[in-house]
Coordinates of C-alpha atoms in Angstrom, one line a residue:
M1 CA 17.5 10.7 -29.2
R2 CA 18.8 12.9 -26.4
L3 CA 15.6 14.6 -25.8
A4 CA 13.8 11.2 -25.3
L5 CA 16.5 10.1 -23.0
L6 CA 16.3 13.3 -20.9
I7 CA 12.5 12.8 -20.8
G8 CA 12.8 9.2 -19.7
V9 CA 15.3 10.0 -16.8
L10 CA 12.9 12.9 -15.7
L11 CA 10.0 10.8 -15.7
A12 CA 12.0 8.0 -13.8
G13 CA 12.9 10.6 -11.2
L14 CA 9.5 12.0 -10.7
S15 CA 7.9 8.6 -10.3
S16 CA 10.5 7.4 -7.8
A17 CA 10.2 10.7 -5.7
A18 CA 6.4 9.9 -5.6
N19 CA 7.0 6.3 -4.4
A20 CA 9.6 7.5 -1.6
R21 CA 7.8 6.2 1.5
D22 CA 8.2 3.8 4.2
Y23 CA 5.6 0.9 3.6
P24 CA 4.7 -0.8 6.8
W25 CA 5.6 -4.4 6.0
C26 CA 8.9 -6.2 4.8
V27 CA 10.0 -9.6 3.4
L28 CA 13.0 -10.3 5.5
G29 CA 15.5 -13.1 5.5
G30 CA 16.5 -15.4 2.8
H31 CA 18.0 -13.6 -0.3
A32 CA 16.1 -10.2 0.6
G33 CA 19.3 -8.6 1.8
P34 CA 19.9 -6.7 4.9
P35 CA 17.2 -4.1 4.5
G36 CA 14.7 -6.4 3.2
E37 CA 12.1 -5.7 0.7
C38 CA 9.9 -3.1 2.3
M39 CA 7.3 -2.6 -0.4
Y40 CA 4.1 -4.1 1.0
E41 CA 1.0 -2.1 2.4
T42 CA -0.6 -5.2 4.0
R43 CA 0.6 -8.2 5.9
E44 CA -1.4 -10.4 3.4
Q45 CA 0.7 -8.9 0.6
C46 CA 3.7 -9.4 2.2
L47 CA 2.9 -13.1 3.2
A48 CA 2.1 -13.8 -0.4
A49 CA 5.4 -12.2 -1.6
A50 CA 7.4 -14.4 1.0
S51 CA 5.5 -17.7 0.3
G52 CA 7.8 -20.3 -1.3
R53 CA 11.1 -18.5 -0.5
W54 CA 13.4 -20.3 1.6
T55 CA 13.7 -18.9 5.2
S56 CA 12.1 -15.8 4.4
Y57 CA 9.3 -14.2 6.7
C58 CA 7.3 -10.9 7.0
D59 CA 7.7 -8.3 9.8
I60 CA 7.0 -4.8 10.5
N61 CA 9.4 -2.3 8.6
P62 CA 12.3 -1.4 10.9
R63 CA 12.1 2.0 9.9
V64 CA 8.5 2.3 10.7
K65 CA 8.7 0.2 14.0
F66 CA 11.5 2.6 15.3
Q67 CA 10.2 5.8 13.8
Q68 CA 10.9 8.5 16.3
Q69 CA 7.9 10.2 17.3
A70 CA 7.7 14.2 16.7
P71 CA 8.8 15.6 19.9
Q72 CA 6.0 17.3 21.7
P73 CA 6.3 21.2 22.4
A74 CA 7.4 22.0 25.6
R75 CA 5.1 23.5 28.3
P76 CA 5.9 26.7 30.1
A77 CA 7.0 26.0 33.5
T78 CA 4.6 26.9 36.2
R79 CA 5.4 28.2 39.6
P80 CA 3.6 27.1 42.5
R81 CA 1.1 29.6 44.1
S82 CA 2.0 30.9 47.4
D83 CA -0.9 31.6 49.4
R84 CA -0.3 34.5 51.7

């Protein structure tokens, strides 16, 4: 019994780690809560999920929208050439 429980917990942890990503579309408002339901790959999927829910709407995932761009590597400073 303990072994089966342990295997179940390990498999659940692996599947949640594999699904840990930021989907681009969220259902927001209504009963979705503050972070929203951000589990939709396309806008059409999001709209279908929001359909029929009171005051729910679809928008781009805030984590994706405000994701910081990777910093660009600094260029070495160049000095102006002096023509003598």
